[in-house]
CSV table of C-alpha atoms in Angstrom, one decimal:
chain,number,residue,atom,x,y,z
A,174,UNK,CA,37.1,-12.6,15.8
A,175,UNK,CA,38.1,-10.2,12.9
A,176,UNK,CA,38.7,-11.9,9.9
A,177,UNK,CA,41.9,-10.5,8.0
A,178,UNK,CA,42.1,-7.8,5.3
A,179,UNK,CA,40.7,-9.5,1.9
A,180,UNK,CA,42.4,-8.5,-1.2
A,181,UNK,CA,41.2,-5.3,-3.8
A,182,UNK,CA,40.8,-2.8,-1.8
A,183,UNK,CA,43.3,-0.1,-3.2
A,184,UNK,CA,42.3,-0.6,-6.9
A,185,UNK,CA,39.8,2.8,-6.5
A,186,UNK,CA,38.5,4.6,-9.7
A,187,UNK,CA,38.5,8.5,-9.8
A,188,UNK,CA,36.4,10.3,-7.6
A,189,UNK,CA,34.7,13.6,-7.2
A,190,UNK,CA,36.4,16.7,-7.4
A,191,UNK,CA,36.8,19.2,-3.9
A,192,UNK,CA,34.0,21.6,-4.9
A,193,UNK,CA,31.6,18.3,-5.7
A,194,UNK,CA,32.3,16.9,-2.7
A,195,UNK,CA,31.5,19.9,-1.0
A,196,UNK,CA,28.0,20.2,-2.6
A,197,UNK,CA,27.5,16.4,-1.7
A,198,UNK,CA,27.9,17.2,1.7
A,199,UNK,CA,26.0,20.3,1.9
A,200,UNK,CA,23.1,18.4,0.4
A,201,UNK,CA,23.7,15.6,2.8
A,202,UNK,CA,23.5,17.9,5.7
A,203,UNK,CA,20.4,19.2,4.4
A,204,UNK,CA,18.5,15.9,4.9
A,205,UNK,CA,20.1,14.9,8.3
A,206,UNK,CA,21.7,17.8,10.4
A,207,UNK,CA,19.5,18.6,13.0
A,208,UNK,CA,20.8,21.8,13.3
A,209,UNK,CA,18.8,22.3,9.5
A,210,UNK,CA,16.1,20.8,10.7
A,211,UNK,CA,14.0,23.8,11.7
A,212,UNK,CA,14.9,25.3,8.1
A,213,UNK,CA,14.5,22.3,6.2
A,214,UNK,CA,10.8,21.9,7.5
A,215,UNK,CA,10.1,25.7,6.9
A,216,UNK,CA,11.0,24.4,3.2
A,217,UNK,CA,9.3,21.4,2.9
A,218,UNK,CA,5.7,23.0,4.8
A,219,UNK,CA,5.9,25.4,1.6
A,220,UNK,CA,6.4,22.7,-1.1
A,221,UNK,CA,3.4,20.7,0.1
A,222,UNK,CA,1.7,18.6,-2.6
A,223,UNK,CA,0.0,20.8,-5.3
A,224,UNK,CA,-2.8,17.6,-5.8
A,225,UNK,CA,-4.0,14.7,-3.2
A,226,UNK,CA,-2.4,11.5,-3.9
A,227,UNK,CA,-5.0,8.4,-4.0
A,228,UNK,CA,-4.1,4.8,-3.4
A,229,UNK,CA,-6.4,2.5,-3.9
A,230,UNK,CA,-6.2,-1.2,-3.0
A,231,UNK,CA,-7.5,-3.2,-5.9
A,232,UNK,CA,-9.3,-5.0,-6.9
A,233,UNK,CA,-12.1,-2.5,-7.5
A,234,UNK,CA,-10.9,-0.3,-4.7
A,235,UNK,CA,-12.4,-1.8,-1.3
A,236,UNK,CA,-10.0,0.8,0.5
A,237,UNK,CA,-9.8,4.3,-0.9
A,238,UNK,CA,-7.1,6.4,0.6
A,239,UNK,CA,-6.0,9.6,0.0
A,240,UNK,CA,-2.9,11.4,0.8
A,241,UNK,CA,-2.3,14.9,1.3
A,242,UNK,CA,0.4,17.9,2.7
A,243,UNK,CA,3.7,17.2,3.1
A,244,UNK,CA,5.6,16.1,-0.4
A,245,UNK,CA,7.5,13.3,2.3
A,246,UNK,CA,4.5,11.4,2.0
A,247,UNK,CA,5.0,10.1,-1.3
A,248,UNK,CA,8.5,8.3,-0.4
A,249,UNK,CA,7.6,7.6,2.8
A,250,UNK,CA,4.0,6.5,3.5
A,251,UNK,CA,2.9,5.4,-0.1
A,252,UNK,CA,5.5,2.9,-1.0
A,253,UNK,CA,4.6,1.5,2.4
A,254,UNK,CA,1.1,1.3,1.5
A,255,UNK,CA,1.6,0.1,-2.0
A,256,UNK,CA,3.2,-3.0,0.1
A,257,UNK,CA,0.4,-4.3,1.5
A,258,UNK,CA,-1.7,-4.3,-1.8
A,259,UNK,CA,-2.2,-0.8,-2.4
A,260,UNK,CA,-2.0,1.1,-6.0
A,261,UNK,CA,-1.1,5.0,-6.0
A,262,UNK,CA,-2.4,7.2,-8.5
A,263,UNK,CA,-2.7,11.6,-8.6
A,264,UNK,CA,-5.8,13.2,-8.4
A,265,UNK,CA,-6.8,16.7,-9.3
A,266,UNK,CA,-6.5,15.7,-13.4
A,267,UNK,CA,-10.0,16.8,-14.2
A,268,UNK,CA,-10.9,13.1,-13.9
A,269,UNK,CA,-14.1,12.6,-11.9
A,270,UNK,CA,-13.8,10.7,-8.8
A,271,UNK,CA,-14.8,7.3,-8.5
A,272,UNK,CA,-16.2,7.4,-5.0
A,273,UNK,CA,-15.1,9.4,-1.9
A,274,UNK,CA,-11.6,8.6,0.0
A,275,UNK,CA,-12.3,5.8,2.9
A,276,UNK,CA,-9.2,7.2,4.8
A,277,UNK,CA,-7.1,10.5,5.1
A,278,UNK,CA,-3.4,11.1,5.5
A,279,UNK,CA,-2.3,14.3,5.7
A,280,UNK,CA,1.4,15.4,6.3
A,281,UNK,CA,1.2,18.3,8.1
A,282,UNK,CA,4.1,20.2,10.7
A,283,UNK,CA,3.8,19.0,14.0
A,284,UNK,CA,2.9,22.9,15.4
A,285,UNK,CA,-0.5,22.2,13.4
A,286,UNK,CA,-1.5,19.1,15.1
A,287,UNK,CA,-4.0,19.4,17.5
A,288,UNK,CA,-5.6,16.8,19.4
A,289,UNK,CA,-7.5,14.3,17.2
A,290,UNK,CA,-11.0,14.3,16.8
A,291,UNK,CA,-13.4,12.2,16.2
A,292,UNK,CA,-11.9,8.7,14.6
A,293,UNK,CA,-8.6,10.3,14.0
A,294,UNK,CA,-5.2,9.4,15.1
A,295,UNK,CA,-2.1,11.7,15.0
A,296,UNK,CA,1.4,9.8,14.1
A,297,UNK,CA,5.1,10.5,14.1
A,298,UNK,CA,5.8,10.8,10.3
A,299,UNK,CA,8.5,8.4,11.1
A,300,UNK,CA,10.0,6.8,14.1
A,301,UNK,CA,14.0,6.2,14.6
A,302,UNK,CA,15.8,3.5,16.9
A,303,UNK,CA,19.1,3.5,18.9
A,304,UNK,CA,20.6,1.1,20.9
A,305,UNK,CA,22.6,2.5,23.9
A,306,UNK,CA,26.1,0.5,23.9
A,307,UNK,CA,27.8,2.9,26.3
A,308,UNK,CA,27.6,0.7,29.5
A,309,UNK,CA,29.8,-2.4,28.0
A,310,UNK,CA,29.4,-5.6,26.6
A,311,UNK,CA,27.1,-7.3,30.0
A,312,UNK,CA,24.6,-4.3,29.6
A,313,UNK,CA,24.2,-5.3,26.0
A,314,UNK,CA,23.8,-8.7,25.7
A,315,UNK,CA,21.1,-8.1,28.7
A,316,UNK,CA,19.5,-5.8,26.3
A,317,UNK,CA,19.1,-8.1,23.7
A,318,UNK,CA,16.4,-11.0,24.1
A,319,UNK,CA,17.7,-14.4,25.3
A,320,UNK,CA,16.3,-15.9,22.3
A,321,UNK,CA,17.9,-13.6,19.9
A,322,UNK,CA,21.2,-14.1,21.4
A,323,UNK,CA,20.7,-17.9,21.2
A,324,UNK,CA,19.5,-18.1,17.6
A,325,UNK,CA,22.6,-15.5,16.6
A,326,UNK,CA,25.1,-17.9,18.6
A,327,UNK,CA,23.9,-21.2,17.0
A,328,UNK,CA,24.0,-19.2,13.4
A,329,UNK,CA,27.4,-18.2,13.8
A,330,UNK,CA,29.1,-21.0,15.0
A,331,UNK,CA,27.0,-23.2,12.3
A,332,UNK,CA,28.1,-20.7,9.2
A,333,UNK,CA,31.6,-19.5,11.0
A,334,UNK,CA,30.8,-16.3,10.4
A,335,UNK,CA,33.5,-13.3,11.0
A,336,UNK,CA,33.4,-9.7,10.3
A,337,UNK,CA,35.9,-7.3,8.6
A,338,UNK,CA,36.0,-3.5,8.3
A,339,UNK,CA,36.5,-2.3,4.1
A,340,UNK,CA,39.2,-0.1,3.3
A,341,UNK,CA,39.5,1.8,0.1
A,342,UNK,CA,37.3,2.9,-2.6
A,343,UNK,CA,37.2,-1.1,-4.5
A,344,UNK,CA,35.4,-2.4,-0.9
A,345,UNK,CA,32.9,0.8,-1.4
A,346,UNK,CA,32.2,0.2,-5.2
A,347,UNK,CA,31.9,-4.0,-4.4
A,348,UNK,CA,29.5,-3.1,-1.6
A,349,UNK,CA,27.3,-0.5,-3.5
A,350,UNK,CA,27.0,-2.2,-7.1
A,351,UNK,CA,26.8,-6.1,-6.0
A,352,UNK,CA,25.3,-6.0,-2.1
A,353,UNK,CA,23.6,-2.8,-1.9
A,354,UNK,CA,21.8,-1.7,-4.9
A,355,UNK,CA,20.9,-5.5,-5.9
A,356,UNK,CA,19.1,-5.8,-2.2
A,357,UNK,CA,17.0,-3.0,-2.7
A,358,UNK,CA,16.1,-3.9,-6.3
A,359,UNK,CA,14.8,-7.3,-5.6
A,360,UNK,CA,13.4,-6.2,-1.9
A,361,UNK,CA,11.6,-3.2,-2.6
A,362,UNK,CA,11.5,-3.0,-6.6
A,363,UNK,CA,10.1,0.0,-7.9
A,364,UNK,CA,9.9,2.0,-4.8
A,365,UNK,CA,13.1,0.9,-4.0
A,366,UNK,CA,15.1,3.8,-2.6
A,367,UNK,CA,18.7,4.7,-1.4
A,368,UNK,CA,21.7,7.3,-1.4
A,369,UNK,CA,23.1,8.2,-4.6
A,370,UNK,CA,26.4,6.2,-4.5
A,371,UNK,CA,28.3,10.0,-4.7
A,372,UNK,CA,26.9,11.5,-1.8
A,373,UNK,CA,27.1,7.7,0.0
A,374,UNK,CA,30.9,7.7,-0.8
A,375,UNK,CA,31.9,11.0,0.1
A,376,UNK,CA,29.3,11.5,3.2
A,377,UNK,CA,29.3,7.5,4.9
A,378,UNK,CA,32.0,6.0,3.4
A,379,UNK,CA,34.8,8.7,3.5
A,380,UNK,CA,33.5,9.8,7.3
A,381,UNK,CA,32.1,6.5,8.7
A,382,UNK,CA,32.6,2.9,8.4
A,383,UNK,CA,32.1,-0.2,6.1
A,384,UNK,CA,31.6,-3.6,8.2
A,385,UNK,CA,31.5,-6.9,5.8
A,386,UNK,CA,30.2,-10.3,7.1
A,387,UNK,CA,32.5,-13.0,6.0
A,388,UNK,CA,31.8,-16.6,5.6
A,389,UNK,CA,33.8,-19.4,3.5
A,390,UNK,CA,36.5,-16.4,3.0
A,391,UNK,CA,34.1,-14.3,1.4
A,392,UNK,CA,32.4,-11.3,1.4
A,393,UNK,CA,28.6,-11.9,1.7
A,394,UNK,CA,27.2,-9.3,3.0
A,395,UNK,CA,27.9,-5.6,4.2
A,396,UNK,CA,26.4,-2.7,6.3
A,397,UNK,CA,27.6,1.3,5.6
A,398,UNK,CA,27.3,3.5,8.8
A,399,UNK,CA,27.6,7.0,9.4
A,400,UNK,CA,29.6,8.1,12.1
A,401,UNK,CA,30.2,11.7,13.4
A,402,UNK,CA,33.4,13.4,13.9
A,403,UNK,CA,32.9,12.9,18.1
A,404,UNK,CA,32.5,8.9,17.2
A,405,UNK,CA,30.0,8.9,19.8
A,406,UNK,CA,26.8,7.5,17.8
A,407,UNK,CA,27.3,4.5,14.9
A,408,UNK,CA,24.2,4.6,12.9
A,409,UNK,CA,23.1,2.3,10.4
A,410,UNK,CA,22.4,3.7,7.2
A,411,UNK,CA,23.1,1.2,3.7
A,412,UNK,CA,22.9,-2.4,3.6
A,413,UNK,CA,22.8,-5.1,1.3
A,414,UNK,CA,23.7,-9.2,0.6
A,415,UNK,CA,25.5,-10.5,-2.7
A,416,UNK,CA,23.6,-10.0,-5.4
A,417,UNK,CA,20.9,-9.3,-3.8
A,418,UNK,CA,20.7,-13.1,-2.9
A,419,UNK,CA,17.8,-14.5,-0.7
A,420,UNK,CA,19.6,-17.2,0.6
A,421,UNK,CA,21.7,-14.5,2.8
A,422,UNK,CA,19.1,-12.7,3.7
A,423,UNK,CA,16.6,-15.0,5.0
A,424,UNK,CA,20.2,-17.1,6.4
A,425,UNK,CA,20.5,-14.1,9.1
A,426,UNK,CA,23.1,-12.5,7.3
A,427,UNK,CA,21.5,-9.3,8.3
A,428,UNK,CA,20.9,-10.3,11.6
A,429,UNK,CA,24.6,-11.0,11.8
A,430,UNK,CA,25.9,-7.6,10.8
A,431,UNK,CA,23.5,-5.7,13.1
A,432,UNK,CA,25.2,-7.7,15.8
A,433,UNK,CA,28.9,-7.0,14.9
A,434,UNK,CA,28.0,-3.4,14.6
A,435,UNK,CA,26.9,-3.6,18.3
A,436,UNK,CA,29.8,-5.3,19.4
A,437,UNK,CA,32.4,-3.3,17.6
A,438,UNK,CA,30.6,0.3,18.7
A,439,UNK,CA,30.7,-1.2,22.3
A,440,UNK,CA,34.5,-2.0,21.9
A,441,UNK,CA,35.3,1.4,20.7
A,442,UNK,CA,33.7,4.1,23.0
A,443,UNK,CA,30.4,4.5,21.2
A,444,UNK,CA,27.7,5.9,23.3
A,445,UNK,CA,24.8,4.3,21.0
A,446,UNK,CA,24.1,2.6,17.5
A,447,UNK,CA,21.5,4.1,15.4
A,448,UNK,CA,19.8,1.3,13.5
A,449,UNK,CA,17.8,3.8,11.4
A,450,UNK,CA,13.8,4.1,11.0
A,451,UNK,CA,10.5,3.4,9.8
A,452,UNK,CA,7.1,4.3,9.1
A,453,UNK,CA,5.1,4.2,12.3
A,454,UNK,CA,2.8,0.8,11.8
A,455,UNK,CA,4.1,-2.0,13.9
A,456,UNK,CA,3.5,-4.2,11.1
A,457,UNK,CA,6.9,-3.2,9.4
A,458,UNK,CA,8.8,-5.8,8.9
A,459,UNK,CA,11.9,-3.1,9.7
A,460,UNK,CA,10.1,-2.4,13.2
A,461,UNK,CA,9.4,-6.2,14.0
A,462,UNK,CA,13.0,-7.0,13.3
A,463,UNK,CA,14.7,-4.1,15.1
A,464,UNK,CA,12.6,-4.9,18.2
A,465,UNK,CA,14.4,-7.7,19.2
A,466,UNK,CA,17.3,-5.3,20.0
A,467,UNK,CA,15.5,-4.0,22.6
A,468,UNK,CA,16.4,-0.4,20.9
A,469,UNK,CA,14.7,3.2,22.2
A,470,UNK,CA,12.1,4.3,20.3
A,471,UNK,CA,11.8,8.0,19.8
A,472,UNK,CA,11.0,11.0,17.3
A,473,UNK,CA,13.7,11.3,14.5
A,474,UNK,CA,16.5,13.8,15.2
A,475,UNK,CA,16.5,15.3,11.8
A,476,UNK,CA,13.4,17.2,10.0
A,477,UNK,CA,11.2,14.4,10.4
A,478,UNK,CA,10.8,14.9,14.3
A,479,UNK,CA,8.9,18.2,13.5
A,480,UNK,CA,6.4,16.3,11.0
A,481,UNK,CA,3.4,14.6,11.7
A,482,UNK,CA,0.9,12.4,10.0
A,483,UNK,CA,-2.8,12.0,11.0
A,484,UNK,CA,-4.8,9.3,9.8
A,485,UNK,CA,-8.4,9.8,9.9
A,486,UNK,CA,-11.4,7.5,8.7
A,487,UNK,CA,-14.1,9.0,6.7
A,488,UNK,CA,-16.3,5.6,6.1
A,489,UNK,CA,-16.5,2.6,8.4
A,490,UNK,CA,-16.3,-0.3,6.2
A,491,UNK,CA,-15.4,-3.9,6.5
A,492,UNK,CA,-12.2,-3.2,3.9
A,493,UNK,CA,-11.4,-0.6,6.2
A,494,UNK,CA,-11.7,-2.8,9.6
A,495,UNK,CA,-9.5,-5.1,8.5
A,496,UNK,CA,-7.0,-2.3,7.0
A,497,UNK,CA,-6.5,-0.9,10.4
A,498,UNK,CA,-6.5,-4.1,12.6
A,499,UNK,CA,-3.6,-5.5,10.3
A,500,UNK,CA,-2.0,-2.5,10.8
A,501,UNK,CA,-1.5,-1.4,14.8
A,502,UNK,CA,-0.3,2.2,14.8
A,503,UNK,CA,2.7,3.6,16.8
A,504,UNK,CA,0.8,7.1,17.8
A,505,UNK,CA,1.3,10.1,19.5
A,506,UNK,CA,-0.8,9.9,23.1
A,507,UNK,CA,-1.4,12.3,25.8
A,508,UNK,CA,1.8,14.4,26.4
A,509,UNK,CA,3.0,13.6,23.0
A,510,UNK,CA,4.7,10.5,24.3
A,511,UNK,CA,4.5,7.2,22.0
A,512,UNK,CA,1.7,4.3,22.4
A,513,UNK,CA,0.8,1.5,20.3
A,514,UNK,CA,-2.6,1.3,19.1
A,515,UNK,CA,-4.5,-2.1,18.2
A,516,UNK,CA,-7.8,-2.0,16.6
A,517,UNK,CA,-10.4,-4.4,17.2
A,518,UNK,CA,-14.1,-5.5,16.7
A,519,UNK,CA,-16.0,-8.5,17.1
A,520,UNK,CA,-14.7,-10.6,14.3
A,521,UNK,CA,-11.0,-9.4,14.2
A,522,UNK,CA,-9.1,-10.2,17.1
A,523,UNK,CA,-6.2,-7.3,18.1
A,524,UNK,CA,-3.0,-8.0,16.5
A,525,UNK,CA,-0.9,-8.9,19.6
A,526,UNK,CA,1.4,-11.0,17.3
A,527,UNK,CA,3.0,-7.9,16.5
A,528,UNK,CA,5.3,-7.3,19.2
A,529,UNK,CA,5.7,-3.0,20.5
A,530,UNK,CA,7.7,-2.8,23.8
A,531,UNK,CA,10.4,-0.9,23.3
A,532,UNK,CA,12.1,2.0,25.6
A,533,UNK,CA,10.0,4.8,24.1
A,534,UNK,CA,6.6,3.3,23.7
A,535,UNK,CA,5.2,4.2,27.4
A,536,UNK,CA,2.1,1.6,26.6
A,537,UNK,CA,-0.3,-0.6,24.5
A,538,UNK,CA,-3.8,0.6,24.2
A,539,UNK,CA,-6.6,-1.9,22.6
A,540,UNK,CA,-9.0,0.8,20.9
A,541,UNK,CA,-12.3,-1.0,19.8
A,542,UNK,CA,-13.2,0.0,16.0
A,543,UNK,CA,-17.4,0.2,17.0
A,544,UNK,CA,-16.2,3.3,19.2
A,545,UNK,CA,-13.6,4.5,17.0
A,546,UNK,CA,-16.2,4.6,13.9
A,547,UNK,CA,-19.1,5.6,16.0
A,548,UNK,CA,-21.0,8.5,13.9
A,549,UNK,CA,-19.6,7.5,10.4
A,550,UNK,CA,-21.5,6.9,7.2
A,551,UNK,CA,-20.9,2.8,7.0
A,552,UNK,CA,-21.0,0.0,4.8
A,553,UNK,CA,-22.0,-3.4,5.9
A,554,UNK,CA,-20.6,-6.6,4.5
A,555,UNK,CA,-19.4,-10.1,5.4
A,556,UNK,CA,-17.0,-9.7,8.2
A,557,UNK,CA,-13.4,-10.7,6.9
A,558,UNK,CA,-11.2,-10.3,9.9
A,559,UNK,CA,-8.2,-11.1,7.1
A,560,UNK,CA,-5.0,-9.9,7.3
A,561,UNK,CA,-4.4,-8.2,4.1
């Protein structure tokens, strides 16, 4: 049920002028039309990183990785690192280095990757999900896992949760300045990234639509999606809680508006729902939570689907073991189709807790890390088998 229109939605500051919005959108196209995307990566391939980027995970480095190619890298990959306990610094300073790099990135084109070699793996720079909604409301709920469904059914009725679609410029600026930009301060912190709230006004807000979750007659929570003139695809793009609030987030609130998005794209003749992307390690929280969807898997649209990264080890070492077993890989297999990869050895088990099937990922391969690493310089040490 829709809850009804909540007061404030008219009172709208001033906004930008015709030839600003026209730049906005310009620039918007320039990171998501896939008609640019050839272009955009002929850009990007010539403004490749003038040093490596190191990130080391502290303390005293037991994992030194190095990043190098495509300037993507350092929004993308990085901040994921620098998640799971990783520090990023810039080489090529005149500062001697340390030690050499235990691992190697590199952001290259996807024309350049060949097959791997020896203990190297070639990735999607990023992945991207949709959920087809186009065959009705049965075909989706079968979609979705049965324990999904129940746990959002028992939320709902327990918080009496509704939905509401905002109107106006006010329901933009409430959604940006006390949902939005709050989430991503206290989620993600310093490498906390979003829209500009110019170019997310004029290029989602203006052309898409604004859902807010409602509960107690209030607005607790909201989701921005962009939606093409055809309306055929809803996707995903801004969310946030009030004030940033854990309580809503860990409460399901975001569970709840990724549902209502489903349900009113399926209502209103969309073909699919675009729930966004991620880096491609299966231990992203993004790719854990957006699994339960049951959503295709498959290469980004935009300029990312023409970029690759490959990871390759330089030095087998216990830090290193337990790096990549925490951290199966979605890779690029034979054919260029998608597989997930889980490392292994003796003392660290695969990491099947992390689930992967999704339409898109044609299988699960279990790659032991003594054949991986075979031939490389190694350092011995306690086995861990932690989970950084």
């Amino acid at each position: 049920m829709t809850a009804p229109a909540l007061p404030g939605d008219l009172r709208a500051p001033a906004r930008a002028a015709a030839p600003r919005r026209a730049a906005l959108r310009a620039r918007y196209a320039w990171d998501t039309d896939p008609r640019l995307a050839p272009l955009r990566l002929r850009w990007d391939t010539a403004l490749r990183t003038a040093h490596p980027l190191t990130a080391c995970s502290p303390p005293r480095s037991p994992v030194r990785l190095r990043y190098t190619g495509l300037r993507d890298g350092a929004r993308h990959i990085l901040p994921f690192l620098a998640r799971q306990g990783v520090e990023t610094t810039a080489e090529g300073t005149g500062a001697p280095e340390e030690r050499p790099p235990d691992i190697e990135l590199s952001g290259i084109p996807a024309r350049q990757a060949g097959p791997p070699g020896p203990a190297t793996v070639v990735l999607p720079f990023r992945i991207q999900f949709a959920v087809p909604v186009g065959d009705g409301p049965e075909a989706l709920r079968a979609r979705i896992s049965d324990r999904e469904r129940r746990a959002f059914a028992a939320r709902r009725a327990a918080a009496q949760w509704t939905w509401h679609v905002g109107t106006g410029p006010h329901a933009f600026d409430h959604f940006y300045e006390h949902m939005h930009l709050p989430t991503m301060r206290r989620r993600h912190g310093a490498a906390a990234r979003s829209l500009p709230p110019g170019l997310a006004y004029e290029c989602l807000f203006r052309r898409g639509i604004l859902f807010f979750l409602v509960q107690d007659g209030a607005r607790v929570a909201g989701v921005l999606c962009a939606r093409p003139r055809d309306g055929r695809v809803l996707t995903m793009r801004l969310l946030g809680v009030l004030d940033g609030a854990r309580r809503y987030y860990t409460g399901g609130a975001v569970r709840a508006l990724t549902h209502f998005a489903l349900e009113w794209a399926c209502e209103n003749g969309c073909a699919s729902v675009g729930l966004s992307g991620c880096e491609p390690f299966l231990s992203k929280g993004i790719f854990q939570f957006k699994q339960r969807f049951h959503p295709e898997c498959r290469l980004p649209e935009d300029h990312f689907g023409g970029k690759r990264l490959v990871l390759r080890v330089l030095r087998d070492t216990p830090a290193v073991r337990d790096f990549l077993t925490a951290n199966p890989l979605v890779a690029l297999g034979d054919g260029h189709g998608l597989e997930a990869l889980y490392f292994h050895d003796a003392d660290r088990p695969p990491r099947t807790d992390l689930a992967w099937r999704c339409p898109g990922i044609r299988r699960a391969r279990h790659v032991p890390l003594d054949t991986f690493t075979r031939g490389l310089p190694r350092e011995d040490g306690p086995p861990r088998g932690g989970r950084p």
